[in-house]
Amino acid sequence: MSHQDAINHLRNRREAVHAGGGEARIKAQHEKGKLTARERIEEFVDPGSFVEHQTYIRGRSEEFGLANKRNPGDGVVTGSAKVGGRQIWLSVQDFTVLGGSLGEMHARRIADAQEMAMKTGSPFIAINDSGGARIQEGILSLEGYGDIFRNNTLASGVIPQISVILGPCAGGAVYSPAITDFVCMVSGVSNMYITGPDVIRAVTGEEISHEDLGGADAHCSKSGVAHFNFTDEQSGFAFLRKLLGYLPSNNRELPPIAESEDPADRSTAPLLEIVPEEEKRAYDMTAVVTEVLDRDSFLEVHAQFARNIVVGFGKLAGRTVGVIANQPMHLAAVLDIDASDKAARFVRFCDAFNVPILSFVDVPGFLPGVGQEHGGIIRHGAKLLFAIAEATVPKIALIIRKAYGGAFISMSSKALGYDRVLALPIAQIAVMGAEGAANVIFRRDIKASDDPEQTRKDKVNEFKETVMDPFIAAGFGYVDDIVNPAECRAEVIRSLEIVSRKRVDRPYKKHGNIPL
Ligand code: HXC
């Protein structure tokens, strides 16, 4: 073959690969409001930075009765690219080719890209749009999923892994995203479920739409399977680019440091307005968080799920921190099953990737109730205690108002390894609230009094002054400093600086046994 013929052949093969499933299927993809795999890559990564890997992979179509179907890449595109100048690896399923279904070579291609991401210490982004296991390929498809799940597990805590669901993701296919660190969905486009509405109707008789069962809203607000919900693919990609800017590329690196124009000593006097003096009045903790962090740097994670706790990334003097914050606007900020799960998982991500933890504390305790007890609040609450105790990254707590009971321990105790505990002068630290405590320990005095109501009030005040006052905890060394609300930002930044070189060893173990 002449050079020219070979080059023409190459051009034809490249064009065939780039044409995916062909014009009709691309049109059908667009009609569903979805981009094609290659359009998605273009939208997401730095212009011109994508380098395709294993470009000419093809499945054993003939053996599986698929010889007459277009099959470039076996239904998936993989490779490496840059996002904000930093290298990532990615796999993007191509629904226009065999419905993006996962066959033998499709799986091998994704698994290879995952391994390249691990070898090169790069974040891995998986874009899912697939009919699931390729039915014709049976066992090869199932084992292929197994390879991907194993790689997801091996990569967990080594490189950040983000799954973006941009179409169907059904059956066992959901478990790859579920193992990764963050799951993103688009309303009206993404679906995740173990079995779809038809199977559910046949098995349980329940009627539900695809969207209500496994859409973005269901998973971001009810199940907690997904972390981010977007209205369209483009805004999802823009957000992902931002998210990556907070994360290190792997567990051996520190998160990137951003330029910060926000002065470290900026007054946080607005906290005096945001946090009510009345201890029972609710307020929005995200307003406190955004006031303390660098301006416009807070990026909330899992915002619609378990809203009684707020988690997310932020910057402090340009450095990434992971925030966990009780939210008095929802369920009076109690910790319940979902809030414990949400915060524990976030803390473990931060710990794995060298992101210091900053907790904002205003918590009356764990949620009482039969439903919570029988749902396993003991087991779930223990996850948060475990996650905090095992985390070796710098941990700083700022007690805003209430810090009661076991919830105090998980959010702000020296015993679990918080390195710096700061408190506002109005903070209250105790086993329980003053009213409840007075009713237990002063019950006899109140009963015997001529004016029980007045005695109860006096005892409550006495308890606040003699037990809850933050200077009492500070006197025992469990609070490092009581800070003026106007100086919170400066004090937290100083605290972060002095603990940033923290190094701690742990006893040898294969791994712990977090109460799952
Ligand atoms: C083989 C598949 C396929 C699959 C879709 N296709 N899913 N081929 N295996 N799993 C093919 C279709 O036959 C069709 O090919 C093309 O892809 C496009 O699919 P359509 O059905 O035309 O698209 P649409 O109408 O948009 O419907 C999308 C869909 C539907 C809802 C995803 O295709 C569907 O229900 N597919 C089956 C889903 C499923 O049950 N998967 C298995 C889940 S169990 P032609 O050439 O005819 O147009 C599983 C177990 C994994 O995944 C276990 C791992 C541990």
PDB file of N, CA and C in Angstrom, residues 89-128:
ATOM      1  N   TRP A  89      -8.255  12.017  33.451  1.00  0.00           N
ATOM      2  CA  TRP A  89      -8.620  10.947  32.512  1.00  0.00           C
ATOM      3  C   TRP A  89     -10.134  10.826  32.526  1.00  0.00           C
ATOM      4  N   LEU A  90     -10.687  10.381  31.404  1.00  0.00           N
ATOM      5  CA  LEU A  90     -12.135  10.274  31.378  1.00  0.00           C
ATOM      6  C   LEU A  90     -12.617   9.157  30.465  1.00  0.00           C
ATOM      7  N   SER A  91     -13.815   8.656  30.781  1.00  0.00           N
ATOM      8  CA  SER A  91     -14.507   7.721  29.877  1.00  0.00           C
ATOM      9  C   SER A  91     -15.881   8.313  29.621  1.00  0.00           C
ATOM     10  N   VAL A  92     -16.297   8.242  28.357  1.00  0.00           N
ATOM     11  CA  VAL A  92     -17.576   8.854  27.991  1.00  0.00           C
ATOM     12  C   VAL A  92     -18.356   7.846  27.158  1.00  0.00           C
ATOM     13  N   GLN A  93     -19.432   7.316  27.706  1.00  0.00           N
ATOM     14  CA  GLN A  93     -20.207   6.316  26.962  1.00  0.00           C
ATOM     15  C   GLN A  93     -20.951   6.985  25.808  1.00  0.00           C
ATOM     16  N   ASP A  94     -21.024   6.272  24.688  1.00  0.00           N
ATOM     17  CA  ASP A  94     -21.617   6.820  23.471  1.00  0.00           C
ATOM     18  C   ASP A  94     -22.941   6.105  23.210  1.00  0.00           C
ATOM     19  N   PHE A  95     -24.039   6.757  23.577  1.00  0.00           N
ATOM     20  CA  PHE A  95     -25.343   6.090  23.449  1.00  0.00           C
ATOM     21  C   PHE A  95     -25.706   5.835  21.993  1.00  0.00           C
ATOM     22  N   THR A  96     -25.083   6.571  21.074  1.00  0.00           N
ATOM     23  CA  THR A  96     -25.436   6.377  19.652  1.00  0.00           C
ATOM     24  C   THR A  96     -24.875   5.056  19.124  1.00  0.00           C
ATOM     25  N   VAL A  97     -23.968   4.432  19.856  1.00  0.00           N
ATOM     26  CA  VAL A  97     -23.386   3.153  19.434  1.00  0.00           C
ATOM     27  C   VAL A  97     -23.930   2.047  20.344  1.00  0.00           C
ATOM     28  N   LEU A  98     -24.760   1.187  19.795  1.00  0.00           N
ATOM     29  CA  LEU A  98     -25.339   0.064  20.561  1.00  0.00           C
ATOM     30  C   LEU A  98     -25.927   0.521  21.897  1.00  0.00           C
ATOM     31  N   GLY A  99     -26.531   1.695  21.903  1.00  0.00           N
ATOM     32  CA  GLY A  99     -27.158   2.233  23.113  1.00  0.00           C
ATOM     33  C   GLY A  99     -26.164   2.415  24.250  1.00  0.00           C
ATOM     34  N   GLY A 100     -24.880   2.592  23.899  1.00  0.00           N
ATOM     35  CA  GLY A 100     -23.861   2.772  24.961  1.00  0.00           C
ATOM     36  C   GLY A 100     -23.752   1.548  25.853  1.00  0.00           C
ATOM     37  N   SER A 101     -24.324   0.426  25.393  1.00  0.00           N
ATOM     38  CA  SER A 101     -24.336  -0.772  26.258  1.00  0.00           C
ATOM     39  C   SER A 101     -22.912  -1.269  26.474  1.00  0.00           C
ATOM     40  N   LEU A 102     -22.709  -1.905  27.625  1.00  0.00           N
ATOM     41  CA  LEU A 102     -21.352  -2.271  28.039  1.00  0.00           C
ATOM     42  C   LEU A 102     -21.043  -3.719  27.683  1.00  0.00           C
ATOM     43  N   GLY A 103     -20.192  -3.874  26.674  1.00  0.00           N
ATOM     44  CA  GLY A 103     -19.717  -5.200  26.288  1.00  0.00           C
ATOM     45  C   GLY A 103     -18.271  -5.382  26.725  1.00  0.00           C
ATOM     46  N   GLU A 104     -17.687  -6.495  26.257  1.00  0.00           N
ATOM     47  CA  GLU A 104     -16.332  -6.869  26.673  1.00  0.00           C
ATOM     48  C   GLU A 104     -15.297  -5.755  26.452  1.00  0.00           C
ATOM     49  N   MET A 105     -15.180  -5.267  25.192  1.00  0.00           N
ATOM     50  CA  MET A 105     -14.120  -4.300  24.898  1.00  0.00           C
ATOM     51  C   MET A 105     -14.440  -2.907  25.437  1.00  0.00           C
ATOM     52  N   HIS A 106     -15.735  -2.598  25.487  1.00  0.00           N
ATOM     53  CA  HIS A 106     -16.191  -1.349  26.116  1.00  0.00           C
ATOM     54  C   HIS A 106     -15.670  -1.301  27.572  1.00  0.00           C
ATOM     55  N   ALA A 107     -15.883  -2.407  28.269  1.00  0.00           N
ATOM     56  CA  ALA A 107     -15.448  -2.472  29.676  1.00  0.00           C
ATOM     57  C   ALA A 107     -13.932  -2.412  29.772  1.00  0.00           C
ATOM     58  N   ARG A 108     -13.245  -3.151  28.862  1.00  0.00           N
ATOM     59  CA  ARG A 108     -11.771  -3.167  28.924  1.00  0.00           C
ATOM     60  C   ARG A 108     -11.226  -1.762  28.697  1.00  0.00           C
ATOM     61  N   ARG A 109     -11.900  -1.025  27.800  1.00  0.00           N
ATOM     62  CA  ARG A 109     -11.422   0.325  27.495  1.00  0.00           C
ATOM     63  C   ARG A 109     -11.593   1.244  28.712  1.00  0.00           C
ATOM     64  N   ILE A 110     -12.744   1.147  29.375  1.00  0.00           N
ATOM     65  CA  ILE A 110     -12.945   1.987  30.577  1.00  0.00           C
ATOM     66  C   ILE A 110     -11.947   1.585  31.663  1.00  0.00           C
ATOM     67  N   ALA A 111     -11.805   0.276  31.871  1.00  0.00           N
ATOM     68  CA  ALA A 111     -10.907  -0.197  32.939  1.00  0.00           C
ATOM     69  C   ALA A 111      -9.474   0.277  32.670  1.00  0.00           C
ATOM     70  N   ASP A 112      -9.067   0.257  31.399  1.00  0.00           N
ATOM     71  CA  ASP A 112      -7.712   0.702  31.060  1.00  0.00           C
ATOM     72  C   ASP A 112      -7.538   2.189  31.364  1.00  0.00           C
ATOM     73  N   ALA A 113      -8.572   2.975  31.049  1.00  0.00           N
ATOM     74  CA  ALA A 113      -8.487   4.418  31.325  1.00  0.00           C
ATOM     75  C   ALA A 113      -8.427   4.662  32.836  1.00  0.00           C
ATOM     76  N   GLN A 114      -9.186   3.877  33.596  1.00  0.00           N
ATOM     77  CA  GLN A 114      -9.128   4.015  35.063  1.00  0.00           C
ATOM     78  C   GLN A 114      -7.715   3.732  35.560  1.00  0.00           C
ATOM     79  N   GLU A 115      -7.105   2.663  34.993  1.00  0.00           N
ATOM     80  CA  GLU A 115      -5.749   2.300  35.439  1.00  0.00           C
ATOM     81  C   GLU A 115      -4.743   3.387  35.058  1.00  0.00           C
ATOM     82  N   MET A 116      -4.924   3.985  33.880  1.00  0.00           N
ATOM     83  CA  MET A 116      -4.035   5.090  33.484  1.00  0.00           C
ATOM     84  C   MET A 116      -4.187   6.276  34.443  1.00  0.00           C
ATOM     85  N   ALA A 117      -5.429   6.531  34.855  1.00  0.00           N
ATOM     86  CA  ALA A 117      -5.661   7.639  35.799  1.00  0.00           C
ATOM     87  C   ALA A 117      -4.936   7.362  37.105  1.00  0.00           C
ATOM     88  N   MET A 118      -5.003   6.101  37.569  1.00  0.00           N
ATOM     89  CA  MET A 118      -4.319   5.769  38.831  1.00  0.00           C
ATOM     90  C   MET A 118      -2.809   5.891  38.677  1.00  0.00           C
ATOM     91  N   LYS A 119      -2.288   5.338  37.548  1.00  0.00           N
ATOM     92  CA  LYS A 119      -0.835   5.369  37.338  1.00  0.00           C
ATOM     93  C   LYS A 119      -0.316   6.791  37.269  1.00  0.00           C
ATOM     94  N   THR A 120      -1.114   7.688  36.663  1.00  0.00           N
ATOM     95  CA  THR A 120      -0.635   9.063  36.463  1.00  0.00           C
ATOM     96  C   THR A 120      -1.123  10.007  37.550  1.00  0.00           C
ATOM     97  N   GLY A 121      -1.826   9.475  38.539  1.00  0.00           N
ATOM     98  CA  GLY A 121      -2.310  10.305  39.645  1.00  0.00           C
ATOM     99  C   GLY A 121      -3.239  11.409  39.182  1.00  0.00           C
ATOM    100  N   SER A 122      -4.179  11.050  38.302  1.00  0.00           N
ATOM    101  CA  SER A 122      -5.090  12.070  37.753  1.00  0.00           C
ATOM    102  C   SER A 122      -6.533  11.771  38.138  1.00  0.00           C
ATOM    103  N   PRO A 123      -7.338  12.802  38.385  1.00  0.00           N
ATOM    104  CA  PRO A 123      -8.764  12.566  38.645  1.00  0.00           C
ATOM    105  C   PRO A 123      -9.402  11.814  37.470  1.00  0.00           C
ATOM    106  N   PHE A 124     -10.393  10.970  37.795  1.00  0.00           N
ATOM    107  CA  PHE A 124     -11.081  10.213  36.745  1.00  0.00           C
ATOM    108  C   PHE A 124     -12.541  10.641  36.692  1.00  0.00           C
ATOM    109  N   ILE A 125     -12.987  10.991  35.493  1.00  0.00           N
ATOM    110  CA  ILE A 125     -14.376  11.422  35.311  1.00  0.00           C
ATOM    111  C   ILE A 125     -15.050  10.403  34.395  1.00  0.00           C
ATOM    112  N   ALA A 126     -16.146   9.807  34.848  1.00  0.00           N
ATOM    113  CA  ALA A 126     -16.876   8.834  34.017  1.00  0.00           C
ATOM    114  C   ALA A 126     -18.215   9.438  33.631  1.00  0.00           C
ATOM    115  N   ILE A 127     -18.439   9.580  32.335  1.00  0.00           N
ATOM    116  CA  ILE A 127     -19.731  10.096  31.873  1.00  0.00           C
ATOM    117  C   ILE A 127     -20.564   8.899  31.405  1.00  0.00           C
ATOM    118  N   ASN A 128     -21.690   8.699  32.066  1.00  0.00           N
ATOM    119  CA  ASN A 128     -22.515   7.504  31.835  1.00  0.00           C
ATOM    120  C   ASN A 128     -23.739   7.838  30.994  1.00  0.00           C
TER     121      ASN A 128
END
